[in-house]
XYZ file of N, CA, C and O in Angstrom:
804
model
N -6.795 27.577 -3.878
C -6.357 26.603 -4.867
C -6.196 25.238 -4.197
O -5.617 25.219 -3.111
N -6.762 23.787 -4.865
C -6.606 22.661 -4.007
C -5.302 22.169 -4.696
O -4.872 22.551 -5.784
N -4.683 21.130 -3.749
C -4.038 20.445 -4.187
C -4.352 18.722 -4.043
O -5.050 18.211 -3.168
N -3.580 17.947 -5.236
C -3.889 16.744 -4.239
C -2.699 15.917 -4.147
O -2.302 15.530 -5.246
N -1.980 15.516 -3.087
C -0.389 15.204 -2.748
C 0.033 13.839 -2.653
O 0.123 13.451 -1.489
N 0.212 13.309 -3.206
C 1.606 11.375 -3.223
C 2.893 11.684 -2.942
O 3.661 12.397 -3.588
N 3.058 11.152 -2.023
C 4.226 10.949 -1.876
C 5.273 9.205 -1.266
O 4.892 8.196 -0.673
N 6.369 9.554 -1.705
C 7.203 8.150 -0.897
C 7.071 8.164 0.513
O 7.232 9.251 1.068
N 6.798 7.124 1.231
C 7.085 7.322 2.632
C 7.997 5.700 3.278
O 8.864 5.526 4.134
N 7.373 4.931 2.506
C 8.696 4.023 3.479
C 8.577 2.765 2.569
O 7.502 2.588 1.995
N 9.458 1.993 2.415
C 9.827 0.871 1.468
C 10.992 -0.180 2.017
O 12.099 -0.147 1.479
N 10.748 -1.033 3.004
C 12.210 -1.890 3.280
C 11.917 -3.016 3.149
O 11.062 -3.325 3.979
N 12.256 -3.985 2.378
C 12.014 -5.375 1.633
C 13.029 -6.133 2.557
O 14.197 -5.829 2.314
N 12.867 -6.991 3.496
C 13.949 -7.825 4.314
C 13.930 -8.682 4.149
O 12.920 -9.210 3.685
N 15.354 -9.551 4.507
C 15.330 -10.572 3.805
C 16.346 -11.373 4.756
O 16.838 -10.456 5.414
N 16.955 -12.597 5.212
C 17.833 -13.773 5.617
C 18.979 -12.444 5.719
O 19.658 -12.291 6.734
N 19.074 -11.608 4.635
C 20.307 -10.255 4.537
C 19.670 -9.540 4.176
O 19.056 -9.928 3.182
N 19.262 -7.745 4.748
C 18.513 -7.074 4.804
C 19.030 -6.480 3.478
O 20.170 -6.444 3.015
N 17.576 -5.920 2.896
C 17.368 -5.547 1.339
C 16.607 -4.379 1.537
O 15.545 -4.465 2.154
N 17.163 -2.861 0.922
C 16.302 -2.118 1.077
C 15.429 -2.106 -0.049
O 16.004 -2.248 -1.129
N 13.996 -1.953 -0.086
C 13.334 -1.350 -1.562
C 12.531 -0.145 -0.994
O 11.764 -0.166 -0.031
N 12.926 1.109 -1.934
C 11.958 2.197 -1.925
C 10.738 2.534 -2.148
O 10.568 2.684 -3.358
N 9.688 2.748 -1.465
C 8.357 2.707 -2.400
C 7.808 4.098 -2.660
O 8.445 5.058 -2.227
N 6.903 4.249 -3.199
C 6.388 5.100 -3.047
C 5.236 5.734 -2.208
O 4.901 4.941 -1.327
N 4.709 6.578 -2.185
C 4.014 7.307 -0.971
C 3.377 8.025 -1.678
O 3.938 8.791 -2.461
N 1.411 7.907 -1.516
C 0.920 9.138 -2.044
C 1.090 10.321 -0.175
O 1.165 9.809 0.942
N 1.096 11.100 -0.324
C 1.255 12.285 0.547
C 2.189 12.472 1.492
O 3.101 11.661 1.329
N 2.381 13.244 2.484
C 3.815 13.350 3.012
C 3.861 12.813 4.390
O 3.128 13.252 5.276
N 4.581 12.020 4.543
C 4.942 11.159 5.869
C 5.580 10.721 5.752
O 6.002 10.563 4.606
N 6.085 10.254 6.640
C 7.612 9.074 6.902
C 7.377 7.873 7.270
O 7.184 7.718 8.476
N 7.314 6.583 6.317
C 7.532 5.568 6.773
C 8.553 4.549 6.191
O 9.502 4.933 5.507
N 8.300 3.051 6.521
C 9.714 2.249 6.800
C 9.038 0.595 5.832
O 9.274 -0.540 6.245
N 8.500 0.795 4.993
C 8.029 -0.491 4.604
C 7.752 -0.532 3.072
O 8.008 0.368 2.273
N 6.967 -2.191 2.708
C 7.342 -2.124 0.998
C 5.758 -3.057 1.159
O 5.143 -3.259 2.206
N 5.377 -3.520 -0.275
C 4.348 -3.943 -0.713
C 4.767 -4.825 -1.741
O 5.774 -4.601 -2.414
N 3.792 -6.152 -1.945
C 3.819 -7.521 -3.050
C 2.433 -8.181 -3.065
O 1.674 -8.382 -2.117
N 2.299 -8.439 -4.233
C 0.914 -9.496 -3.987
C 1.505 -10.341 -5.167
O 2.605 -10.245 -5.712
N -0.001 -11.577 -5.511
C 0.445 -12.196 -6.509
C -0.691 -12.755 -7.239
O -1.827 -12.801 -6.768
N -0.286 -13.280 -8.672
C -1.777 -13.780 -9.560
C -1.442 -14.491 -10.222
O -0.226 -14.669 -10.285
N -2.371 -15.311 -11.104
C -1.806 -15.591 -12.513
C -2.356 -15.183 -13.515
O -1.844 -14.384 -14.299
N -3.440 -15.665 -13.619
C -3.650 -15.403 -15.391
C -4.826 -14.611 -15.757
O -5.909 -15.195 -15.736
N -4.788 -13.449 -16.069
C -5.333 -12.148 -16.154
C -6.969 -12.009 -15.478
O -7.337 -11.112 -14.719
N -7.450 -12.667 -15.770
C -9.116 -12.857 -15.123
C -9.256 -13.712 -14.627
O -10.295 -13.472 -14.011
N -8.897 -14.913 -14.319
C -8.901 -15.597 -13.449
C -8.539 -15.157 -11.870
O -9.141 -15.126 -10.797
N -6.722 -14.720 -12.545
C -6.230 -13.722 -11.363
C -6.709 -12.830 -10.231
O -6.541 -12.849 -9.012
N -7.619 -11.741 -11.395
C -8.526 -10.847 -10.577
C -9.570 -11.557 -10.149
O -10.149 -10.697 -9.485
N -10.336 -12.698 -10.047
C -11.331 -13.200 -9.209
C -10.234 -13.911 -7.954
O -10.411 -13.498 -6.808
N -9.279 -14.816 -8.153
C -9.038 -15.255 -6.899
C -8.311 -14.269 -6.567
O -7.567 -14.613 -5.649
N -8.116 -12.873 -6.961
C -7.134 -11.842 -6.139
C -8.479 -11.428 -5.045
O -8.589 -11.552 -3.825
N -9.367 -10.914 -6.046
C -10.474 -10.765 -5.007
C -10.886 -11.630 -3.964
O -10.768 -11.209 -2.813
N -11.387 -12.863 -4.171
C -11.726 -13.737 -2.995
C -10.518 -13.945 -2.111
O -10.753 -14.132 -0.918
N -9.260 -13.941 -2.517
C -8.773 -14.074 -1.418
C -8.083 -13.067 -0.453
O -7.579 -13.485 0.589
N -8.053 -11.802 -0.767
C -8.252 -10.752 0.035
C -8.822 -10.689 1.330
O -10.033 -10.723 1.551
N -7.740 -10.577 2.362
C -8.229 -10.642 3.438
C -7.622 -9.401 4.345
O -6.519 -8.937 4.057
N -8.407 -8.872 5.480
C -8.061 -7.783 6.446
C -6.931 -8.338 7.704
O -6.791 -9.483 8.133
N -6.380 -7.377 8.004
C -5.057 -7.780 8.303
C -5.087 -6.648 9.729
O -4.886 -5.434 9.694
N -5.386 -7.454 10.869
C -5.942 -6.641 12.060
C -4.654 -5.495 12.138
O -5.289 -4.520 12.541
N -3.599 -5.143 12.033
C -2.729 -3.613 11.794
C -3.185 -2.627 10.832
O -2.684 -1.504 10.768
N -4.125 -3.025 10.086
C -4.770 -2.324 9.254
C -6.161 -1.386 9.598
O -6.574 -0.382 9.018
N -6.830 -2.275 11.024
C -8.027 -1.810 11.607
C -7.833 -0.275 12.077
O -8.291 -0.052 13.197
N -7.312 0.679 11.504
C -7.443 2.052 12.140
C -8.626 2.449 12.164
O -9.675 1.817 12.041
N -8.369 3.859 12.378
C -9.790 4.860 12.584
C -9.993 5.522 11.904
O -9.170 5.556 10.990
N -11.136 6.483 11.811
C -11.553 7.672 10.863
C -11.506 8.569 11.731
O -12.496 8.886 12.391
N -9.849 9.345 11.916
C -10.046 10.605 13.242
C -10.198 11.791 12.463
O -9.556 12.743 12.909
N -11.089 12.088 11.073
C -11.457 12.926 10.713
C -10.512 13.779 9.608
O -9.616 13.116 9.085
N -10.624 15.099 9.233
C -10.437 15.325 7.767
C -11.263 15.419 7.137
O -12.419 15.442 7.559
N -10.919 15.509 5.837
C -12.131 15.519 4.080
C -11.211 15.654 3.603
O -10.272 16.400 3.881
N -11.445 14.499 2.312
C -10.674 14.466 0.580
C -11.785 14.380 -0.217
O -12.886 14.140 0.279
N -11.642 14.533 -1.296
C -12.606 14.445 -2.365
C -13.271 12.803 -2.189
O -14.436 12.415 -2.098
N -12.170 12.187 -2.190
C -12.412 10.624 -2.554
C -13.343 10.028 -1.306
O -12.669 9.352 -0.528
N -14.745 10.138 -0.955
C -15.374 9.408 0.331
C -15.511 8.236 0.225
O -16.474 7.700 -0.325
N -14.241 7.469 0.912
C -13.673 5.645 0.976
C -13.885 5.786 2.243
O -13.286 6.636 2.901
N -14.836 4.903 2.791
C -14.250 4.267 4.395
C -12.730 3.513 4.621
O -12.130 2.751 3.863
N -12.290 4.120 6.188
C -11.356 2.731 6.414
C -11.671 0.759 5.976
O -12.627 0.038 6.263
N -11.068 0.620 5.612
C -11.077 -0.740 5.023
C -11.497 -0.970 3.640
O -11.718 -2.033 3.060
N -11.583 0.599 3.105
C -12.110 0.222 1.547
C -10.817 0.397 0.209
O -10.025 1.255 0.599
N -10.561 0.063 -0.649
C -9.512 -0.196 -1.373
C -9.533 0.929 -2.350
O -10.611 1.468 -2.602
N -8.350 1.359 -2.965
C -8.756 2.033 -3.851
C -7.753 2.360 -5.147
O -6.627 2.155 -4.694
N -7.635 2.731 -6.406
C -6.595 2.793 -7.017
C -5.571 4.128 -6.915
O -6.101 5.168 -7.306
N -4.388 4.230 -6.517
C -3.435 5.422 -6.540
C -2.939 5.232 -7.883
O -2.573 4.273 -8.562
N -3.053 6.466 -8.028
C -1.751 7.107 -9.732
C -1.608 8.479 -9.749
O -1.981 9.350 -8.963
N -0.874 8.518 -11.007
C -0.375 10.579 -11.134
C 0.912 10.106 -10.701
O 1.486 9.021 -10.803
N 1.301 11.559 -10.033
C 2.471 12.252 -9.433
C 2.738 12.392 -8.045
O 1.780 12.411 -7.271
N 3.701 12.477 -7.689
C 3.551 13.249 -6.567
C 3.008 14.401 -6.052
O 2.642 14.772 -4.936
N 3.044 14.794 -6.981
C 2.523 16.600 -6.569
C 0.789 16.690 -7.532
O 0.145 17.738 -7.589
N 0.327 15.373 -8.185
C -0.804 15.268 -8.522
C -1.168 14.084 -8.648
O -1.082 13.466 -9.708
N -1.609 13.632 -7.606
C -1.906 12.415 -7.075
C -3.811 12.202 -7.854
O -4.538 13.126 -8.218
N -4.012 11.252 -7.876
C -5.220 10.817 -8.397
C -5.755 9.422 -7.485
O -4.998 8.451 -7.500
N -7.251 9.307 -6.573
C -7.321 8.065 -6.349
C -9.058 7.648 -6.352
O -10.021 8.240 -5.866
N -8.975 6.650 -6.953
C -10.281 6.391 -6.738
C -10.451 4.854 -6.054
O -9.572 3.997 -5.966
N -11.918 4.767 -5.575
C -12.487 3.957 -4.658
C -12.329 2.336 -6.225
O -12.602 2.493 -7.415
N -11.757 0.832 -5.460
C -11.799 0.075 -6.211
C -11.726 -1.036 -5.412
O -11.380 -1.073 -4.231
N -12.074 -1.949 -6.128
C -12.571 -3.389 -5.267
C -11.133 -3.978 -4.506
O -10.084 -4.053 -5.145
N -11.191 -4.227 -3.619
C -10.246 -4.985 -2.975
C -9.572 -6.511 -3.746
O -10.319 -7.488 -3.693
N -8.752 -6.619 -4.159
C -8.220 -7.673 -4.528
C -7.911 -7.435 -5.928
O -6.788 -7.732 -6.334
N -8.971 -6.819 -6.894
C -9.106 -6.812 -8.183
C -7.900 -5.844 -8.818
O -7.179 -5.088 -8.166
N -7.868 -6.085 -10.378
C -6.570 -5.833 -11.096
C -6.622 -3.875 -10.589
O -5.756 -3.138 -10.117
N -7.727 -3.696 -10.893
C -7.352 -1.802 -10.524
C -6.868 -1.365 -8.996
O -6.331 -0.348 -8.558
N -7.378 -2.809 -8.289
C -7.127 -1.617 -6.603
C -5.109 -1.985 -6.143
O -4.597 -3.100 -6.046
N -4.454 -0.705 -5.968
C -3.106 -1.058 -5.425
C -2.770 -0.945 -3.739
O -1.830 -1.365 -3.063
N -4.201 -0.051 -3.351
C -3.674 -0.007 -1.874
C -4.970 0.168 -1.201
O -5.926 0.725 -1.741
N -4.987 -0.481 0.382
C -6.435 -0.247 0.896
C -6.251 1.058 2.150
O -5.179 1.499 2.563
N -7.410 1.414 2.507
C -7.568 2.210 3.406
C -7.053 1.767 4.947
O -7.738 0.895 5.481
N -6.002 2.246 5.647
C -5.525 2.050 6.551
C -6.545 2.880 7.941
O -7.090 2.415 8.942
N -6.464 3.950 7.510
C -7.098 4.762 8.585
C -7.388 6.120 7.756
O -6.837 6.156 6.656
N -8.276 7.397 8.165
C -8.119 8.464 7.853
C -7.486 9.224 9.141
O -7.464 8.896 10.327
N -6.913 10.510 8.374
C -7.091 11.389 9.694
C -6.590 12.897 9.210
O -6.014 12.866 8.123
N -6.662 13.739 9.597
C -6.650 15.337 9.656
C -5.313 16.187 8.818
O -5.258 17.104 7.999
N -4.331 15.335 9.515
C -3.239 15.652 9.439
C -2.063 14.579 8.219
O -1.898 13.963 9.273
N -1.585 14.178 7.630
C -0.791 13.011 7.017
C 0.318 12.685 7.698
O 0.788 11.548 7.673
N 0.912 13.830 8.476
C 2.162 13.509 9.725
C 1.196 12.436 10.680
O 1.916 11.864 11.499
N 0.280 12.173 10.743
C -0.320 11.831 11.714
C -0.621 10.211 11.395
O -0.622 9.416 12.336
N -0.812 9.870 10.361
C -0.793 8.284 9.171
C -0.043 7.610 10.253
O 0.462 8.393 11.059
N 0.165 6.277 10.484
C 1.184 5.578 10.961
C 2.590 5.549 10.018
O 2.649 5.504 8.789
N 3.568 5.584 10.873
C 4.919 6.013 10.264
C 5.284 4.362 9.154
O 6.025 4.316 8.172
N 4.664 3.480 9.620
C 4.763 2.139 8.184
C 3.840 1.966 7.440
O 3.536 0.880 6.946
N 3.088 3.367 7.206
C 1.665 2.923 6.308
C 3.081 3.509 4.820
O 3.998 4.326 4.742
N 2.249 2.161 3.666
C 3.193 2.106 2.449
C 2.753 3.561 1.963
O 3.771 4.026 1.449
N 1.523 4.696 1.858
C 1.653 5.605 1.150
C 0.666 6.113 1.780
O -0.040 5.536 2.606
N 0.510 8.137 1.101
C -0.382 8.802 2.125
C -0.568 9.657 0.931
O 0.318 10.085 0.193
N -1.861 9.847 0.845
C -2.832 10.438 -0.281
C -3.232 11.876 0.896
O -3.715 11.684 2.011
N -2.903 13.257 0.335
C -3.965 14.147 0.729
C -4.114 15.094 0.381
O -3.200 15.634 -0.243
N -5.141 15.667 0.569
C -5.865 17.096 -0.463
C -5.281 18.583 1.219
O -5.131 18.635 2.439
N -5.201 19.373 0.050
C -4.808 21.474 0.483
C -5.372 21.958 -0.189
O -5.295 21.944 -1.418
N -6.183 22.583 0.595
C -6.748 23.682 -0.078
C -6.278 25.274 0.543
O -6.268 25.601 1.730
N -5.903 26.126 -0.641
C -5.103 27.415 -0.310
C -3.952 27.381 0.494
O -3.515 28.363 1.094
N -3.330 25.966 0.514
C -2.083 25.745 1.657
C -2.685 25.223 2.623
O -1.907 25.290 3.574
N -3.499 24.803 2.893
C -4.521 24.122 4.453
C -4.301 22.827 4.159
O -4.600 22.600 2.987
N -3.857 21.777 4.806
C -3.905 20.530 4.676
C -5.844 20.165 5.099
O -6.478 20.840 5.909
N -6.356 19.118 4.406
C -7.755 19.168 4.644
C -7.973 17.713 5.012
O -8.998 17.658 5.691
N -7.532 16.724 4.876
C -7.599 15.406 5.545
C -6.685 14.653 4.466
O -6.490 15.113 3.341
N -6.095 13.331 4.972
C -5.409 12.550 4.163
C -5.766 10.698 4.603
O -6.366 10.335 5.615
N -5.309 9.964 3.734
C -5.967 8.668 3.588
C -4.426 7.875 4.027
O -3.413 8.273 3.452
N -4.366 7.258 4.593
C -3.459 6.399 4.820
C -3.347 5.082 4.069
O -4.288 4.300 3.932
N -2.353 4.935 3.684
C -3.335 3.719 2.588
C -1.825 2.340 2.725
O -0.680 2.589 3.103
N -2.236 1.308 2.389
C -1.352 -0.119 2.932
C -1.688 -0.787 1.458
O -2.806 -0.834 0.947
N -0.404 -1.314 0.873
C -0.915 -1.741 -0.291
C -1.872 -2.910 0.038
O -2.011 -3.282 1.203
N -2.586 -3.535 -1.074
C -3.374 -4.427 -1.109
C -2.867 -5.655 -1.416
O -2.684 -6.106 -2.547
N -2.591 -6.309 -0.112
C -1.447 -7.530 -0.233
C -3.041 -8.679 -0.724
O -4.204 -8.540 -0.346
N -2.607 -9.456 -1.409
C -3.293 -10.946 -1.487
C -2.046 -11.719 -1.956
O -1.188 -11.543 -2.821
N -2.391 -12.935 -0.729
C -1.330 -14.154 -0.614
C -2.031 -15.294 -1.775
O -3.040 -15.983 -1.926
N -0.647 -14.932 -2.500
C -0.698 -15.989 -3.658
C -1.198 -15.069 -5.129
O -1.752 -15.353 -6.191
N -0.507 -13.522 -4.322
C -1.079 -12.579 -5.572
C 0.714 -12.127 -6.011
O 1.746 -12.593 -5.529
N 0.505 -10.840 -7.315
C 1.585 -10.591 -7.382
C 1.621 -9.196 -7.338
O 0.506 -8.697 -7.485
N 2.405 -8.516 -7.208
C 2.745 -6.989 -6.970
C 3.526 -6.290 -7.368
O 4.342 -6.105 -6.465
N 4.005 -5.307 -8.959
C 5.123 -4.616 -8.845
C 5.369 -3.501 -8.331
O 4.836 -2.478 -8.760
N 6.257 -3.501 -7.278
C 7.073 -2.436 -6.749
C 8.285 -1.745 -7.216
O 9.327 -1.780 -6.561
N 8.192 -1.215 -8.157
C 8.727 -0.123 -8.523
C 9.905 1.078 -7.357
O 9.538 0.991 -6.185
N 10.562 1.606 -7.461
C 10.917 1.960 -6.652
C 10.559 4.007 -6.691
O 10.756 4.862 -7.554
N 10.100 4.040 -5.587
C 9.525 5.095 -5.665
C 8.135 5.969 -6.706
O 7.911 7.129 -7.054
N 7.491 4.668 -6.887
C 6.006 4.915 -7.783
C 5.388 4.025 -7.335
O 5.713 3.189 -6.493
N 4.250 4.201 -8.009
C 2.710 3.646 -6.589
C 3.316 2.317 -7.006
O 4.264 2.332 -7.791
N 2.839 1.162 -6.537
C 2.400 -0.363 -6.583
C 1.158 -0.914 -7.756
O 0.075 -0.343 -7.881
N 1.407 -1.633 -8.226
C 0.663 -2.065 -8.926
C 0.378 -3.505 -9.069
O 1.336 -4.130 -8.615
N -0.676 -4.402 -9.577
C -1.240 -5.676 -9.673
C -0.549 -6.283 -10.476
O -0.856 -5.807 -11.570
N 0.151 -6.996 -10.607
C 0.566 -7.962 -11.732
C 0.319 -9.201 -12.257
O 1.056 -9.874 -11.537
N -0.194 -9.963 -12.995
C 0.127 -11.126 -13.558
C 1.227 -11.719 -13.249
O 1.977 -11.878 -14.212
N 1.717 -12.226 -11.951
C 2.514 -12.993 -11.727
C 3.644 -13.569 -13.549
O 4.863 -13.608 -13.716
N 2.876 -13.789 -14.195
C 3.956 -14.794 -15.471
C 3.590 -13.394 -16.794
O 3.689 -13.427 -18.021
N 3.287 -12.616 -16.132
C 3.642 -11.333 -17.058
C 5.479 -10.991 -17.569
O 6.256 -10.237 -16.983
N 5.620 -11.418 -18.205
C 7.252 -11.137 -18.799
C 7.657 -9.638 -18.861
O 8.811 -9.217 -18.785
N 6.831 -9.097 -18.972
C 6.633 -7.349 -18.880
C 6.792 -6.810 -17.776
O 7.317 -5.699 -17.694
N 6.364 -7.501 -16.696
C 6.337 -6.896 -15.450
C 7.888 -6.677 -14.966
O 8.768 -7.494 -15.236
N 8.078 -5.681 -14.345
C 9.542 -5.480 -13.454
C 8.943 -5.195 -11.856
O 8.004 -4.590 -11.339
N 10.202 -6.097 -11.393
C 10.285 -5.035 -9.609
C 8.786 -6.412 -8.997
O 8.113 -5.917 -8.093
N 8.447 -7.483 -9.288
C 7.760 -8.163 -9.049
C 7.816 -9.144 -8.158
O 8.432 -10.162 -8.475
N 7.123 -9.042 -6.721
C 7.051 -9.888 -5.780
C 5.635 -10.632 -5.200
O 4.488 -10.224 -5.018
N 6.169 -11.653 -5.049
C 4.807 -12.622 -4.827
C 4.511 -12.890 -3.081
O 5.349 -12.965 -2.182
N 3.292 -12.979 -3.011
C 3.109 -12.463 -1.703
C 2.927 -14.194 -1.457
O 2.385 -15.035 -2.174
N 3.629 -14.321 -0.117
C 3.304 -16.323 0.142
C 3.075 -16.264 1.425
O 3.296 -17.336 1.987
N 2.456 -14.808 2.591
C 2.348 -15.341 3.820
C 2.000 -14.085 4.313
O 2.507 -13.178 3.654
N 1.264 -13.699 5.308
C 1.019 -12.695 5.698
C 1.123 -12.921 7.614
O 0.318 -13.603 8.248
N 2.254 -12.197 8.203
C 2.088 -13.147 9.547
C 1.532 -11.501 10.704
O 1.846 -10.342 10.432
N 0.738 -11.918 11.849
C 0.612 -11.136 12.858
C 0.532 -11.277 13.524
O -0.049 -12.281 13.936
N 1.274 -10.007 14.560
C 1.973 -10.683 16.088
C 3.203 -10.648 15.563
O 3.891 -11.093 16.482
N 3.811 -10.441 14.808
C 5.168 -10.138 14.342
C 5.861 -9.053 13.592
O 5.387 -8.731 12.503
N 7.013 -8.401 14.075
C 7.431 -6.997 13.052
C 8.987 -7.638 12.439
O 9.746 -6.964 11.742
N 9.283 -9.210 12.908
C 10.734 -9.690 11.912
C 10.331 -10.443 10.450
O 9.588 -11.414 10.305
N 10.686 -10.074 9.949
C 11.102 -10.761 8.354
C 11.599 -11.739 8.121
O 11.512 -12.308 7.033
N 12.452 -12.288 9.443
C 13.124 -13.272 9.610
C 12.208 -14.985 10.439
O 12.463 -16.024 11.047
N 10.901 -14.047 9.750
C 9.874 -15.207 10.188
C 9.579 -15.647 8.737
O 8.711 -16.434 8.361
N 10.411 -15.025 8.066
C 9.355 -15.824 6.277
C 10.456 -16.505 5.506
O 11.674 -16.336 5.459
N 9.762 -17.188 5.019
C 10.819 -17.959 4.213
C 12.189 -17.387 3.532
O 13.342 -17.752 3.764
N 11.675 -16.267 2.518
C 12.949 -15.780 1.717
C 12.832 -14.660 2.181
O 13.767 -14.383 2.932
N 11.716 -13.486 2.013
C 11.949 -11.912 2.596
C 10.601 -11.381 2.887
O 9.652 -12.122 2.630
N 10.348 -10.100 3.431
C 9.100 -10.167 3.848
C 9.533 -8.442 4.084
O 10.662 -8.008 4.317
N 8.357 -7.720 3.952
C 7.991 -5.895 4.663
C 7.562 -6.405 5.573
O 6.902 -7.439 5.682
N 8.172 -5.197 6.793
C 8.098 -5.178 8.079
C 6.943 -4.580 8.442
O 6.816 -3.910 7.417
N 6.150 -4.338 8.991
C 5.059 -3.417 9.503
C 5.524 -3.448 11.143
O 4.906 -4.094 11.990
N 6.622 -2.702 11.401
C 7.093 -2.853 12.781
C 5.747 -1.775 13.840
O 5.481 -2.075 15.004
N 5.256 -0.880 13.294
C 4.934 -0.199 14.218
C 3.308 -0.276 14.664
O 2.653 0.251 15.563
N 2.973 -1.289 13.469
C 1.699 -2.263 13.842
C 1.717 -3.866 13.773
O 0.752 -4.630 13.744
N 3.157 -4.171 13.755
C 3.252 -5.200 14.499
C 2.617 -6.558 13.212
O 1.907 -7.510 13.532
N 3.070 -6.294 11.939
C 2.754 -7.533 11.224
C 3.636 -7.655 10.111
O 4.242 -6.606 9.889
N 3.917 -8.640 9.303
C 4.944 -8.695 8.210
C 4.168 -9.529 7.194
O 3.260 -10.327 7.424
N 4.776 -9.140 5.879
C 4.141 -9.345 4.364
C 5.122 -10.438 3.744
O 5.933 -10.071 2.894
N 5.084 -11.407 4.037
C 6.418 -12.417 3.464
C 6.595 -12.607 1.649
O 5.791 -13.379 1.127
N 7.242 -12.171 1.074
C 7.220 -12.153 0.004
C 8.277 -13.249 -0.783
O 9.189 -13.640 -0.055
N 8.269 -13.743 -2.047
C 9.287 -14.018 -2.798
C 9.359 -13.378 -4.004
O 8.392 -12.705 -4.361
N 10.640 -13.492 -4.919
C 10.780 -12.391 -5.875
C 10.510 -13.155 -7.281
O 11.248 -14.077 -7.629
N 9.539 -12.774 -7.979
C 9.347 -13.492 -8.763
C 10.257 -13.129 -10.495
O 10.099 -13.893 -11.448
């Protein structure tokens, strides 16, 4: 019998005074971090979300092997939804309104993901873990992002009145794991060494 697994793994929103936010996690691992992007106005949005999408050298992992249904290279984006315990993801353009998180690295195991990747997607079959996707939300600076607490991430329309849990991404720094490098608050990526500076919109 397969399974396919989301889970929370790490969510900490910092700030001038440290702020926790929970995120969610497709598959099972432990990590320590949160996700924001930002946009404005519905199609417009998704073209400059896309063009301005950029790779974020803590993100450059590897493919140390595994199999999921979903065949994404590292660095390719893709949309998470479902459950925890029925996770759903498919391959989607980087920047654009469907993609919430990109490919960090693959590998065999999901204990094995980096402990600040925002979420971990992976397939069992008969109880066998069979490979899992490490996945980093899909930050674009000058995009927007709701983070929810403990459910995937999603794209927002920045001046969406609907939206909750909404942070705007204004800086992406590397070479750094403090928060206390961004203006108002920022996710840490301490254990690859980069931070997501956010404000709360």
């Amino acid at each position: 019998m397969s399974s396919r697994s989301a889970a929370p793994v790490r969510g900490a929103l910092v700030g001038g005074v440290v702020l926790a936010t929970a995120l969610f996690v497709a598959g099972c691992s432990s990590s320590d971090d949160g996700s924001s992007a930002a946009s404005s106005a519905a199609e417009s949005a998704e073209t400059t979300a896309a063009a301005a999408t950029s790779t974020i050298a803590g993100q450059d992992g590897a493919d140390e092997g595994g199999s999921t249904s979903v065949d994404v290279p590292v660095g390719a984006c893709v949309n998470l939804s479902g459950t925890i315990m029925n996770a759903e993801v498919v391959e989607a353009p980087c920047g654009s309104m469907e993609s919430n998180y990109r490919v960090a690295s693959k590998v065999e195991q999901n204990q094995n993901c980096p402990g600040d990747a925002d979420q971990v997607y992976y397939e069992t079959l008969n109880g066998v873990e069979m490979g899992a996707l490490c996945l980093d939300t899909d930050w674009v600076v000058g995009g927007c992002m709701s983070v929810p607490m403990m459910q995937p991430a999603t794209r927002v329309d920045c001046a969406d009145p609907a939206a909750t849990s909404v942070e705007r991404v204004t800086a992406i720094l590397e070479n750094t794991s403090s928060a206390q490098e961004c203006a108002t608050s920022g996710y840490e990526y301490t254990e690859r060494n980069f931070v997501v500076c956010t404000e709360s919109v």
